[in-house]
The first five atom37 places (N, CA, C, CB, O) and aatype in JSON, in Angstrom:
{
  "aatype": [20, 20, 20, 20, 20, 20, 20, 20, 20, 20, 20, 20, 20, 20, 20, 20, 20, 20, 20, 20, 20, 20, 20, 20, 20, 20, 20, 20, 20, 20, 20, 20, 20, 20, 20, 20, 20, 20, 20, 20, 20, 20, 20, 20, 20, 20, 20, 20, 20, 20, 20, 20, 20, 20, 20, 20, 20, 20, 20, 20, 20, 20, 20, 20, 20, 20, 20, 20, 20, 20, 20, 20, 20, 20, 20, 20, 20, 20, 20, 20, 20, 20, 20, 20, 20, 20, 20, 20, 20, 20, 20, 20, 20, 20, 20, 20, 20, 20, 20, 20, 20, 20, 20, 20, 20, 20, 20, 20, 20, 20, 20, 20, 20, 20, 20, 20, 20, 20, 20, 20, 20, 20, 20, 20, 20, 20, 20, 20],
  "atom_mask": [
    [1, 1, 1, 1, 1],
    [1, 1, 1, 1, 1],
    [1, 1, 1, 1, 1],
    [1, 1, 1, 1, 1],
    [1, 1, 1, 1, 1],
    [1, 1, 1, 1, 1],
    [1, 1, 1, 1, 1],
    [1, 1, 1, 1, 1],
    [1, 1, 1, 1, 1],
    [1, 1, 1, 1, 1],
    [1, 1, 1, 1, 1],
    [1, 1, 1, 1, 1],
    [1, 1, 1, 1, 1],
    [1, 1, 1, 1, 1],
    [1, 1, 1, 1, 1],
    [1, 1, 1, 1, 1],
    [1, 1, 1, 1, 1],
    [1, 1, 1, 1, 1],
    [1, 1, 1, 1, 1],
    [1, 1, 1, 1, 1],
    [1, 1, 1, 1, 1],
    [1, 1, 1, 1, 1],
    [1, 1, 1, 1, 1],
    [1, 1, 1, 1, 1],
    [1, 1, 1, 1, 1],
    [1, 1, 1, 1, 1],
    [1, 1, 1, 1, 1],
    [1, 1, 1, 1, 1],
    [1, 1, 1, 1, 1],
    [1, 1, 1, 1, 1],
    [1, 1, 1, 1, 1],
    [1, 1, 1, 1, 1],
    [1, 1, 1, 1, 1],
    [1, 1, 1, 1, 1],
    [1, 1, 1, 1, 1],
    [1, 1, 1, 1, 1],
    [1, 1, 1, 1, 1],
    [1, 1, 1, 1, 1],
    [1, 1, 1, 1, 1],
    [1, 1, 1, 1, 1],
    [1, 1, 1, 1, 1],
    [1, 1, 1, 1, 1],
    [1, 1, 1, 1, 1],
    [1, 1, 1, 1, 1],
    [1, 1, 1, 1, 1],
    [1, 1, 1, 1, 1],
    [1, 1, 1, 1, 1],
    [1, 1, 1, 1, 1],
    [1, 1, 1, 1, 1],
    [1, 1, 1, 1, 1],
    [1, 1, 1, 1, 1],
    [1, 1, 1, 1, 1],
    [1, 1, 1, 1, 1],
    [1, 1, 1, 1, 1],
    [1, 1, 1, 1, 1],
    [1, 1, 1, 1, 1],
    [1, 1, 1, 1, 1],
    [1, 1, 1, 1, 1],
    [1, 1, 1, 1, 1],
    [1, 1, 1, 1, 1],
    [1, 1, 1, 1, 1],
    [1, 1, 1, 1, 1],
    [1, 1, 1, 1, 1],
    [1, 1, 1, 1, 1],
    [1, 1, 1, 1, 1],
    [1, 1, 1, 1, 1],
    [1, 1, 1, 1, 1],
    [1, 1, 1, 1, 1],
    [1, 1, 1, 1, 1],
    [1, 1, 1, 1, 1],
    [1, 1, 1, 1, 1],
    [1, 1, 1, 1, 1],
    [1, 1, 1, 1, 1],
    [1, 1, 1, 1, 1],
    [1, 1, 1, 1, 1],
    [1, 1, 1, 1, 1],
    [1, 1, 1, 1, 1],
    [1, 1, 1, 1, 1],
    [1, 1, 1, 1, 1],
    [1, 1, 1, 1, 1],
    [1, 1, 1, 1, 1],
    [1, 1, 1, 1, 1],
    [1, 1, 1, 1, 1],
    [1, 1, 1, 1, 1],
    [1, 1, 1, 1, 1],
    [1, 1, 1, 1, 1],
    [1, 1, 1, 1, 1],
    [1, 1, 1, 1, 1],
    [1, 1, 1, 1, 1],
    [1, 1, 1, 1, 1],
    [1, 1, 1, 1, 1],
    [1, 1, 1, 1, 1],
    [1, 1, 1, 1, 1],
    [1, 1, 1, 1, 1],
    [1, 1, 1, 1, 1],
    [1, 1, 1, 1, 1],
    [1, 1, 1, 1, 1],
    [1, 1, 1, 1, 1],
    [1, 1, 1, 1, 1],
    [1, 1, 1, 1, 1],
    [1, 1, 1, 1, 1],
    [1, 1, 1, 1, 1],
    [1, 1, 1, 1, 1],
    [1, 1, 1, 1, 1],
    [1, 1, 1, 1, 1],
    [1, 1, 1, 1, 1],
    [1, 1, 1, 1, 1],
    [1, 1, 1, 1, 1],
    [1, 1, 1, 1, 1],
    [1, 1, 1, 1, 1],
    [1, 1, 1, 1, 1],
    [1, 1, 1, 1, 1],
    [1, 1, 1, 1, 1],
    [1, 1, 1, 1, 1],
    [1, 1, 1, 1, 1],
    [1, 1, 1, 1, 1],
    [1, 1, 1, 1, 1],
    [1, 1, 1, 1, 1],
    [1, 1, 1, 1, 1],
    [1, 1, 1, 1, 1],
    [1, 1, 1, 1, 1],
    [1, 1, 1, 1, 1],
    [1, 1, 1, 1, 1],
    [1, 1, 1, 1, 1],
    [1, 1, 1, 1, 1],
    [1, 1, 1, 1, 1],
    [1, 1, 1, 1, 1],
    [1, 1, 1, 1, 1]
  ],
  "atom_positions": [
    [[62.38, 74.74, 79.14], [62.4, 73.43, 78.53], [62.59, 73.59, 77.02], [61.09, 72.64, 78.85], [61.93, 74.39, 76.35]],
    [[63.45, 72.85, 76.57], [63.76, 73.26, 75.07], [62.93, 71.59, 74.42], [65.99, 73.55, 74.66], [62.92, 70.57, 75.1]],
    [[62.35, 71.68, 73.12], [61.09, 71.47, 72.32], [62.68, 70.67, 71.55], [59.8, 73.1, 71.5], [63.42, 71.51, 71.04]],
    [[63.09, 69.42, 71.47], [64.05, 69.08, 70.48], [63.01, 68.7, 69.22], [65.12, 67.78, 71.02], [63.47, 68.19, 68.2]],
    [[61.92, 68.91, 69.33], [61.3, 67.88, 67.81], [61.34, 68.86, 67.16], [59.67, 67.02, 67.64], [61.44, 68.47, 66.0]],
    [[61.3, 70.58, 67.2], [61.53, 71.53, 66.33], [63.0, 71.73, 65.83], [61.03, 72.65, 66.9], [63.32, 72.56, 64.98]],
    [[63.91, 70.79, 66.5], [65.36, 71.01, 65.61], [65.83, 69.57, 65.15], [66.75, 71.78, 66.62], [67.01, 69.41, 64.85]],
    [[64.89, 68.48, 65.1], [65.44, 67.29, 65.02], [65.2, 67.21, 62.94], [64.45, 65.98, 66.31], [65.38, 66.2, 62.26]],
    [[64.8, 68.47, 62.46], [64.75, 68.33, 60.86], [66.6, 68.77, 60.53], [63.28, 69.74, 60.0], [67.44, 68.31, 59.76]],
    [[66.6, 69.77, 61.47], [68.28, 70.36, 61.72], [69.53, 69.54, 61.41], [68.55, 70.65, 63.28], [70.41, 69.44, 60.54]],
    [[69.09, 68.92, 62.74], [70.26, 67.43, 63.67], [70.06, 66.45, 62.17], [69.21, 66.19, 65.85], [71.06, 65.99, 61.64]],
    [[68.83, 66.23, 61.64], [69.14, 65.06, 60.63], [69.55, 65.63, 59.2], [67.8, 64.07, 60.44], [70.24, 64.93, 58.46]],
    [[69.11, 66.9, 58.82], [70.06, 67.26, 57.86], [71.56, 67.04, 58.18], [69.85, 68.61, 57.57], [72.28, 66.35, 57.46]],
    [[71.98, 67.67, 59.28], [73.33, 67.72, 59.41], [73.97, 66.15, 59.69], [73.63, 68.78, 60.58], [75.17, 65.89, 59.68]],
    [[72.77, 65.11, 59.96], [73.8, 63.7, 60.32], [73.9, 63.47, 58.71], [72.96, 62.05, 61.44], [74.96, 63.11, 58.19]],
    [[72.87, 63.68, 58.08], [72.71, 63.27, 56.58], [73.47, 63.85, 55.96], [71.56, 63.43, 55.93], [73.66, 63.42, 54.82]],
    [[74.25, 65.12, 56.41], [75.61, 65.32, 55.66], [76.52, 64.65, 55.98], [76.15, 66.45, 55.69], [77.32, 64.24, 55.13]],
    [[76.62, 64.4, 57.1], [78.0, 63.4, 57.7], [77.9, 62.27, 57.08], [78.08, 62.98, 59.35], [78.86, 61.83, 56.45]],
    [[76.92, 61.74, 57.14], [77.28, 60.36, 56.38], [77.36, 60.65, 55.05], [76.24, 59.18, 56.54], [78.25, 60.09, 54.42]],
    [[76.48, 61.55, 54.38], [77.45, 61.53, 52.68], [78.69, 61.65, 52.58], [77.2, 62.62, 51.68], [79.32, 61.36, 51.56]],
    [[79.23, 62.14, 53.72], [80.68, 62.78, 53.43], [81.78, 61.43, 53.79], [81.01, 64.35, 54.62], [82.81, 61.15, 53.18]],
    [[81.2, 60.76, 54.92], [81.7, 59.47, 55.48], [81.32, 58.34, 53.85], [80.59, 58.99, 57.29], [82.18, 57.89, 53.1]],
    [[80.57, 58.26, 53.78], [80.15, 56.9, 52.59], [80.69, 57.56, 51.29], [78.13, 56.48, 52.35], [81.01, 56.73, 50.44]],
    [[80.85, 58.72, 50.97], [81.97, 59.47, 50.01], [83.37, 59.0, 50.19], [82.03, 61.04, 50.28], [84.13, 58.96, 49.22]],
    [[83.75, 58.66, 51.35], [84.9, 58.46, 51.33], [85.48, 57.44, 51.57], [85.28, 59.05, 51.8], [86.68, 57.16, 51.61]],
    [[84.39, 56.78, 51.77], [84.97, 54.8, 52.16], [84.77, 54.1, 50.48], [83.3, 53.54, 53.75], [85.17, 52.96, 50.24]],
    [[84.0, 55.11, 49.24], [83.4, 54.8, 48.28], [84.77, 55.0, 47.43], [82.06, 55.59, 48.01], [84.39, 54.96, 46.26]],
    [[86.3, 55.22, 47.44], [87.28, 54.86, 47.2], [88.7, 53.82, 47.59], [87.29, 55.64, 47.16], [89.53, 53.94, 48.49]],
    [[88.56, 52.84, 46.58], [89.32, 51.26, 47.47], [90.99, 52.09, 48.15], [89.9, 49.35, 45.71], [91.5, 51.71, 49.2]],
    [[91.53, 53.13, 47.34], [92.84, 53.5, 47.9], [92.65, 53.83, 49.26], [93.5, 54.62, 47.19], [93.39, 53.43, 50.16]],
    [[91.61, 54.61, 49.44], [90.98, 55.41, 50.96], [90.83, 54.08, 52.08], [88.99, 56.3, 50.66], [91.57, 53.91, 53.05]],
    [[90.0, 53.44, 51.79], [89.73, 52.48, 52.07], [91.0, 51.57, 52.83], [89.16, 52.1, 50.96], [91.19, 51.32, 54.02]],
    [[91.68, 51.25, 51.75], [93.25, 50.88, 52.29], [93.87, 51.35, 52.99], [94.1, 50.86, 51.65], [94.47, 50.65, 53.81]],
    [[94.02, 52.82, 52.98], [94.62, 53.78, 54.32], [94.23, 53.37, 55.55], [94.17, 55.29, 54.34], [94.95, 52.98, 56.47]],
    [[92.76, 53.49, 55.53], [92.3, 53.07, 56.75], [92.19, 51.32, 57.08], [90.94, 53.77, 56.81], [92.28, 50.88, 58.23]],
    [[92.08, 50.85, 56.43], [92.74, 49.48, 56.74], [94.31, 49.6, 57.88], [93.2, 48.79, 55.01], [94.48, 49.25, 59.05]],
    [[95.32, 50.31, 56.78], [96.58, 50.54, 57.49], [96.78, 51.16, 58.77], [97.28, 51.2, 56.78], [97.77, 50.89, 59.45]],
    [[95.72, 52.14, 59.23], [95.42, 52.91, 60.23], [95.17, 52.44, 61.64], [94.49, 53.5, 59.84], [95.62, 52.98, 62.65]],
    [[94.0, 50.85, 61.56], [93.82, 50.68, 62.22], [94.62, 49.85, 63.26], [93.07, 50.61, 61.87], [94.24, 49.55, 64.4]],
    [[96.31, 49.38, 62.39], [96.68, 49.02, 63.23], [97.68, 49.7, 64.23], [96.89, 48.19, 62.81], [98.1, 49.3, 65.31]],
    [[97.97, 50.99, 63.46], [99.0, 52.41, 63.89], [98.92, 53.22, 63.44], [100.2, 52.53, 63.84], [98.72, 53.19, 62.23]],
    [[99.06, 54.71, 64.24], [99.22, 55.83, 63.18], [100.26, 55.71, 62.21], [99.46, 57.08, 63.78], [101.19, 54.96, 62.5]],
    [[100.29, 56.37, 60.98], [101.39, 56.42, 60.14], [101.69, 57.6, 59.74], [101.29, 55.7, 59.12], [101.02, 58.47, 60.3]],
    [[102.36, 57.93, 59.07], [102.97, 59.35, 58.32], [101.97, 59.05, 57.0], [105.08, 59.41, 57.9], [101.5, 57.93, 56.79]],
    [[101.71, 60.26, 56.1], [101.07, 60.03, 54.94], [102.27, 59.68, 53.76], [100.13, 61.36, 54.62], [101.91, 59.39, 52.62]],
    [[103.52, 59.71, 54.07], [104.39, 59.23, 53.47], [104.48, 57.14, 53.26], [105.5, 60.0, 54.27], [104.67, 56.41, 52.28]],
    [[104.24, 56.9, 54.76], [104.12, 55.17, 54.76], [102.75, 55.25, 54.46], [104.49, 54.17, 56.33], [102.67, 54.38, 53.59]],
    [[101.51, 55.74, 54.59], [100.05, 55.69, 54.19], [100.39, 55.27, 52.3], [99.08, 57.56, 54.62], [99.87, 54.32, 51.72]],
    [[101.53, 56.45, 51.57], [101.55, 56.43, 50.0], [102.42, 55.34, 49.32], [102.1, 57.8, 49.48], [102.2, 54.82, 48.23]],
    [[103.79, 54.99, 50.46], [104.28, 53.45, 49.94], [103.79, 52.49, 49.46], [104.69, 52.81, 50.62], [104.27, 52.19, 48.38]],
    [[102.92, 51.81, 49.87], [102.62, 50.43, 49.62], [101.57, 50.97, 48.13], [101.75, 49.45, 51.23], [101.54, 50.15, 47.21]],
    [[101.01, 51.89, 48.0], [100.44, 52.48, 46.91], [100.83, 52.68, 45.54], [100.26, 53.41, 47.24], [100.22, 52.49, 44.48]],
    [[102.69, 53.36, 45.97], [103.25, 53.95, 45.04], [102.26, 54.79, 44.54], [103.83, 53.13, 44.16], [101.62, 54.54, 43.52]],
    [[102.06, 56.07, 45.44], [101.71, 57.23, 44.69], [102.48, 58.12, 45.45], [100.19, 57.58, 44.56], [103.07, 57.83, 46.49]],
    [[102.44, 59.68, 44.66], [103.3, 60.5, 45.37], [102.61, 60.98, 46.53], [103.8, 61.59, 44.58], [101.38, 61.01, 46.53]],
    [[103.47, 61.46, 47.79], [102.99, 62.16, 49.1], [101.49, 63.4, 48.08], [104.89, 63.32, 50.13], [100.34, 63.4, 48.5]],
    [[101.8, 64.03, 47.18], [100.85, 65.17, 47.08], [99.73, 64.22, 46.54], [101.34, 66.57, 46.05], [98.59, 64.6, 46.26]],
    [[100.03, 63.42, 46.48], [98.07, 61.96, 45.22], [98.07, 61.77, 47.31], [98.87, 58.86, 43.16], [97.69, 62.74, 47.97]],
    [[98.38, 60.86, 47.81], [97.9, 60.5, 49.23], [97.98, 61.49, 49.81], [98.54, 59.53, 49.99], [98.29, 61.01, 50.9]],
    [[97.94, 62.88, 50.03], [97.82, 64.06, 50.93], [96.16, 64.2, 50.97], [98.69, 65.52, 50.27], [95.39, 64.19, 51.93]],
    [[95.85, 64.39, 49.04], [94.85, 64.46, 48.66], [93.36, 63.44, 49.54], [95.28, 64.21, 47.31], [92.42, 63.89, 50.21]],
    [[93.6, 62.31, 49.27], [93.24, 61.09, 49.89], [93.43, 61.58, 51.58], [94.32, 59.71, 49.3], [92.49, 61.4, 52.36]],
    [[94.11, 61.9, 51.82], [94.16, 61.86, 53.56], [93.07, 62.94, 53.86], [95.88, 62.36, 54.38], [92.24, 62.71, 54.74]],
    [[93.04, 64.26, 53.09], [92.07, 65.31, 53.02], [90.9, 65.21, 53.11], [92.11, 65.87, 52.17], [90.27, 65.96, 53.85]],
    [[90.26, 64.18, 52.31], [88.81, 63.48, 51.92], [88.46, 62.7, 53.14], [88.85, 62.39, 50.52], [87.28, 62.64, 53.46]],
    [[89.59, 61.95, 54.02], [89.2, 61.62, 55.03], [89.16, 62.31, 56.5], [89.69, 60.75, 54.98], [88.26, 62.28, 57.34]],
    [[90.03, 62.75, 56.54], [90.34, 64.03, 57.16], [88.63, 64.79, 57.65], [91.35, 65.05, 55.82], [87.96, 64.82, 58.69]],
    [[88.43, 65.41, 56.02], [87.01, 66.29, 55.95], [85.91, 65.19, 56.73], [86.44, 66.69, 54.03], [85.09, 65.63, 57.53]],
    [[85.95, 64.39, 56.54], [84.92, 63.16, 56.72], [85.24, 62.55, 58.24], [85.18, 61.84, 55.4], [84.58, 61.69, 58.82]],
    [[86.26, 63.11, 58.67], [86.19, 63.05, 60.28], [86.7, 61.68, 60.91], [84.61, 63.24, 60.77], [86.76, 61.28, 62.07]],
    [[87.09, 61.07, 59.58], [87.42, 59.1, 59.68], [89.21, 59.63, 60.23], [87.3, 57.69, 57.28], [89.57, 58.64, 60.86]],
    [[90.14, 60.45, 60.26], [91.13, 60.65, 60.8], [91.61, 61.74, 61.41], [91.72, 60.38, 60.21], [91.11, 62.76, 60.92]],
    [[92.33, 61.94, 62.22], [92.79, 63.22, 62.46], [94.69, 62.79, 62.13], [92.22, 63.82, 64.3], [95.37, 61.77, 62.18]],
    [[94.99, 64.58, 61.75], [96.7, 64.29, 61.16], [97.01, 65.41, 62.28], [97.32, 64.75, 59.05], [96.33, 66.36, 62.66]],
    [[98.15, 65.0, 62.64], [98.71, 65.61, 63.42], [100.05, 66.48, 62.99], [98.85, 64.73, 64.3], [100.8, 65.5, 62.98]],
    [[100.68, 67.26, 62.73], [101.9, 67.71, 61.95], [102.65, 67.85, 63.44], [101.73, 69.29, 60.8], [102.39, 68.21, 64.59]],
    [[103.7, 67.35, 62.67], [105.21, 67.65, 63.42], [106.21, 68.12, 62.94], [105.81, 66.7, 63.86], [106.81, 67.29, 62.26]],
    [[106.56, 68.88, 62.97], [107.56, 69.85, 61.71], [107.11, 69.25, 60.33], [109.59, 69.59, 61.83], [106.05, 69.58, 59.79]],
    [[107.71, 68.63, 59.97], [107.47, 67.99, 58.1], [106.69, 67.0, 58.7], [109.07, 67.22, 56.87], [105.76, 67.15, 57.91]],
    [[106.36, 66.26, 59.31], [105.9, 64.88, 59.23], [104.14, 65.04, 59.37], [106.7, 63.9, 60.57], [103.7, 65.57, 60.38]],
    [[103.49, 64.7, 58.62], [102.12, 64.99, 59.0], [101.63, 63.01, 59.54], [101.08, 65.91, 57.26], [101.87, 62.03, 58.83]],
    [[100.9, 62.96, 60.99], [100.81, 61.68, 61.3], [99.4, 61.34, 61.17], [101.36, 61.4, 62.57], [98.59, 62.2, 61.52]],
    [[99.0, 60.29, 60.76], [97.48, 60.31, 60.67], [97.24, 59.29, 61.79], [96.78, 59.87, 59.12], [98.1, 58.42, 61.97]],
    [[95.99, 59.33, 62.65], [95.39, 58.74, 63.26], [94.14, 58.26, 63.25], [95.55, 59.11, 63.88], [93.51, 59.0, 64.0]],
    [[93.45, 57.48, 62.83], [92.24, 56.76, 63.31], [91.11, 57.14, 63.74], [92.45, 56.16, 64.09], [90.89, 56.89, 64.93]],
    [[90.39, 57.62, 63.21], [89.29, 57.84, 64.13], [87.98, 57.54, 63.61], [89.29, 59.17, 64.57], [87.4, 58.1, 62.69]],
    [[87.39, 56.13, 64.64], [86.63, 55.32, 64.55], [84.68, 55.93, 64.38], [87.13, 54.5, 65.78], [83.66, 55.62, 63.76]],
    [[85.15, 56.94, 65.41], [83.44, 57.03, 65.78], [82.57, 57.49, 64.28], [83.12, 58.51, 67.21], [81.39, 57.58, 64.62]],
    [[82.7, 57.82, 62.78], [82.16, 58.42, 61.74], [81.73, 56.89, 61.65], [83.03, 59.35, 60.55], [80.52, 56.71, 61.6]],
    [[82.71, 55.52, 61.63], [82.61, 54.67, 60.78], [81.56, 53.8, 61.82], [84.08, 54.08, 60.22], [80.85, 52.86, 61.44]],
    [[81.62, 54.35, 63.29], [80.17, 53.77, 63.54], [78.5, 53.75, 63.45], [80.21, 53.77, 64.28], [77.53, 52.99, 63.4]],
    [[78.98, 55.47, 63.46], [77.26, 56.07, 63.32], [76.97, 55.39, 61.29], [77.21, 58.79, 63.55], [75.85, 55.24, 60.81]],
    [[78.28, 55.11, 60.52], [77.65, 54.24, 59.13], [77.13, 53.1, 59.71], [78.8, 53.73, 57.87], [76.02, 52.63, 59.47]],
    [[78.02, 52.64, 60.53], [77.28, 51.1, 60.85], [75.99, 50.97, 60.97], [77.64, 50.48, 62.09], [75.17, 50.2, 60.48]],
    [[75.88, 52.39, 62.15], [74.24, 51.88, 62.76], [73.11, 52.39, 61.47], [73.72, 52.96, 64.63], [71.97, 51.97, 61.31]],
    [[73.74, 53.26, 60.76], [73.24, 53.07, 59.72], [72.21, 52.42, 58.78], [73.8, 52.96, 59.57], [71.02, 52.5, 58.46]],
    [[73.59, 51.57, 58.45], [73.31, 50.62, 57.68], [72.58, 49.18, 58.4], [74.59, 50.41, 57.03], [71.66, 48.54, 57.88]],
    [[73.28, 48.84, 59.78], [72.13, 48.24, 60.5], [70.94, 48.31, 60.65], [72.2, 48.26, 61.3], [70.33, 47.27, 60.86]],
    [[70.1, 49.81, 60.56], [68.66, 49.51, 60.52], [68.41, 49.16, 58.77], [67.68, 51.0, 61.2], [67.26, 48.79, 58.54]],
    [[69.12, 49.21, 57.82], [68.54, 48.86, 56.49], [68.65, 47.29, 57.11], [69.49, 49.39, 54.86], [67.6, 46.66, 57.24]],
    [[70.11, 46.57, 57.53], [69.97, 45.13, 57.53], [68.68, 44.7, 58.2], [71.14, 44.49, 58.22], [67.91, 43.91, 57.65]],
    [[68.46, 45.21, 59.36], [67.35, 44.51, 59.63], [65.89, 44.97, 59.06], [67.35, 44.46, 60.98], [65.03, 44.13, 59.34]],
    [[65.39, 46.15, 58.3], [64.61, 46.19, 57.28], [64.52, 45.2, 56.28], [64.82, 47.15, 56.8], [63.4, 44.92, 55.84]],
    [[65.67, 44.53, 55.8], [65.8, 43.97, 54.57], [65.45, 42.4, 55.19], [67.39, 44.3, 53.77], [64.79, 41.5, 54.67]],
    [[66.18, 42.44, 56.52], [65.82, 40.78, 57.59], [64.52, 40.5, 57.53], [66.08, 40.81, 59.44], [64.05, 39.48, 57.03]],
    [[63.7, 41.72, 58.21], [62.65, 41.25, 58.4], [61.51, 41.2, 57.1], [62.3, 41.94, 59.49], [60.48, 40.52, 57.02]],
    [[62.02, 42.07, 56.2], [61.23, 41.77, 54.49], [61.43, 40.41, 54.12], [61.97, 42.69, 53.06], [60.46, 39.77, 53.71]],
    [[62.42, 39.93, 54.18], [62.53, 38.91, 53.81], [62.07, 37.28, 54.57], [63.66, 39.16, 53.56], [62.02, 36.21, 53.98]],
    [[61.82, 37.48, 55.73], [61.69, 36.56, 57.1], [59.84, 36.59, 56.78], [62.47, 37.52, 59.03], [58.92, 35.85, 57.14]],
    [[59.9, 37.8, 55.97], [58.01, 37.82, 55.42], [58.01, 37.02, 54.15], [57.2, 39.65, 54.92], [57.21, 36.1, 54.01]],
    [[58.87, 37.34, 53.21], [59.06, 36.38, 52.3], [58.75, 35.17, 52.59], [60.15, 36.36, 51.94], [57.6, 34.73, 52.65]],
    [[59.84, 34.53, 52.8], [59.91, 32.94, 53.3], [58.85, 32.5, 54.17], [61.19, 32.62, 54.11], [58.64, 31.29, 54.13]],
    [[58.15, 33.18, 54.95], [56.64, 32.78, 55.58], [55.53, 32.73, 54.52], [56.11, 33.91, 56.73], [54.75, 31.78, 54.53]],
    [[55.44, 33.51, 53.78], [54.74, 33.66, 52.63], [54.19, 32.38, 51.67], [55.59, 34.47, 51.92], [53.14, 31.89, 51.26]],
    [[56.24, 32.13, 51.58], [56.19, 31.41, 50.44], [56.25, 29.73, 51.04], [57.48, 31.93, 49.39], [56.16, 28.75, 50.31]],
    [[56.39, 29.71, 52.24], [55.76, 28.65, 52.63], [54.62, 28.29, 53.25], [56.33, 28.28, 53.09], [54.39, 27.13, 53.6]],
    [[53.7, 29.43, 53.46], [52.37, 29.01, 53.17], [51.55, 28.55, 51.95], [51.83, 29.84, 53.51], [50.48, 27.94, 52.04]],
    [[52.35, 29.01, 50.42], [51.72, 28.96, 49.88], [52.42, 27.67, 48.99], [51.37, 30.17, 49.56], [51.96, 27.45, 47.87]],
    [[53.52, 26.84, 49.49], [53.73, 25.77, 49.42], [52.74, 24.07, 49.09], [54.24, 26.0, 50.39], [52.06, 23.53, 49.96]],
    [[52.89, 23.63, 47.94], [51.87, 22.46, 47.78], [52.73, 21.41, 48.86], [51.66, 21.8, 45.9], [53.94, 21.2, 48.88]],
    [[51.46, 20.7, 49.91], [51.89, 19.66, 50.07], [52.75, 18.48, 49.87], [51.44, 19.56, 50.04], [52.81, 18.26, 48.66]],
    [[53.26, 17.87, 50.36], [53.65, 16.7, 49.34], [52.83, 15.53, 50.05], [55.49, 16.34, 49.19], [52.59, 15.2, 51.21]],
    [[52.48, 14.99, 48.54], [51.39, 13.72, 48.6], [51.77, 12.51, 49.5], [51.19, 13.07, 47.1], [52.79, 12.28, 50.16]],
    [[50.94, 11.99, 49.37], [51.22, 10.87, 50.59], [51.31, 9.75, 49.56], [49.85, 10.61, 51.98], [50.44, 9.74, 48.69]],
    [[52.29, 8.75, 49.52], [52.86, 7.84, 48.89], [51.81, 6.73, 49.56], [54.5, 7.75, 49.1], [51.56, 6.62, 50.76]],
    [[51.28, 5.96, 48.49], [50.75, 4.82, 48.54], [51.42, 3.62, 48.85], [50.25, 4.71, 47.59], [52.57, 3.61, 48.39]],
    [[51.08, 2.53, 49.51], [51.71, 1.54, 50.39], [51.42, 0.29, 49.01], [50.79, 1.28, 52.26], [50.32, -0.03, 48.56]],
    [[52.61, -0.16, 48.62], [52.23, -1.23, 47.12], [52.71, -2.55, 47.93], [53.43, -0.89, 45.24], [52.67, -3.66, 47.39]]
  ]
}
């Protein structure tokens, strides 16, 4: 029987690198845009650098960072390097960041109970 709570300091260093490396790389709007473009087809890193106007070697760079970060895989075909999509990095951010949303939900859902307990009445209007 293998003991996972003695390697789960392991498993979360290593997710806690993945996501620096993932939130490193969504933390640039050009990157960002690639993968926008991505999700609706693979492309060449040549159509990835068009709409940019930068050269293939500035978006190679950019494809690399994502690449490392596991958000695409490129495929080469003689000259043509194709990038593809790949979703699953940008979910494990989600779930992520989902347990902060609902940390921050339920801080705040304490708030607003709070602050309407400690709400003054409103007076009762006299009948003239």
């Amino acid at each position: 029987m293998v003991d996972y709570f003695l390697f789960s300091p392991i498993l979360n260093h290593m997710v806690e690198q993945y996501l620096t490396a993932v939130f490193h790389a969504l933390s640039d709007p050009t990157r960002r845009m690639m993968l926008r473009r991505l999700a609706g087809e693979d492309r060449s890193i040549g159509e990835l650098a068009a709409p940019l106007r930068m050269s293939f070697a500035g978006a190679s760079k950019h494809v690399r960072v994502l690449e490392g970060a596991g958000l695409l895989r490129r495929l080469v075909c003689g000259r043509s390097h194709i990038c593809h999509l790949q979703p699953g990095p940008l979910a494990l951010a989600d779930d992520w960041l989902r347990d902060y949303e609902r940390f921050w939900t339920d801080r705040l859902d304490e708030l607003e109970q709070a602050l309407r307990k400690g709400e003054p009445k409103p007076k009762k209007r006299s009948k003239r």
